[in-house]
Coordinates of C-alpha atoms in Angstrom, one line a residue:
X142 CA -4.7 17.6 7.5
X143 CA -2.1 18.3 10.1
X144 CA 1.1 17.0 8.6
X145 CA 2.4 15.0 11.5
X146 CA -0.8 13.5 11.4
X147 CA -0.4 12.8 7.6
X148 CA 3.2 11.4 8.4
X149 CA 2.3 8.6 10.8
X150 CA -0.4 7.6 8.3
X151 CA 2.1 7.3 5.7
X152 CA 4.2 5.2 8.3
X153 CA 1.6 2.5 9.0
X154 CA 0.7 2.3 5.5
X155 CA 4.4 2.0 4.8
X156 CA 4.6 -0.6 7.7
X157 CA 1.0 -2.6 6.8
X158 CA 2.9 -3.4 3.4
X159 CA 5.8 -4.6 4.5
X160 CA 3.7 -6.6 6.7
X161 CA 2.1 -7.8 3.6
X162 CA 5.5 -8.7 2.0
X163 CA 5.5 -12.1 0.2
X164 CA 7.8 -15.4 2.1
X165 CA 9.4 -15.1 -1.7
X166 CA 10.3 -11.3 -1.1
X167 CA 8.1 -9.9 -3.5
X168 CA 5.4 -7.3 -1.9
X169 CA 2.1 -7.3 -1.9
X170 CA 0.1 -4.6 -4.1
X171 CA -2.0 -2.3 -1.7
X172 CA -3.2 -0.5 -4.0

């Protein structure tokens, strides 16, 4: 995989789960 590719994957994931976060602050397993 071409890694800028594979970098702005890992930056939506990274962004999806702090989308996910919790109104208490805790986050969300994505896994």
């Amino acid at each position: 995989m071409d890694r800028k590719k594979a970098n702005n994957e890992m930056r939506s994931l990274r962004d999806k789960s702090l989308s996910l976060r919790t109104e208490d602050g805790r986050y969300v397993s994505t896994e």
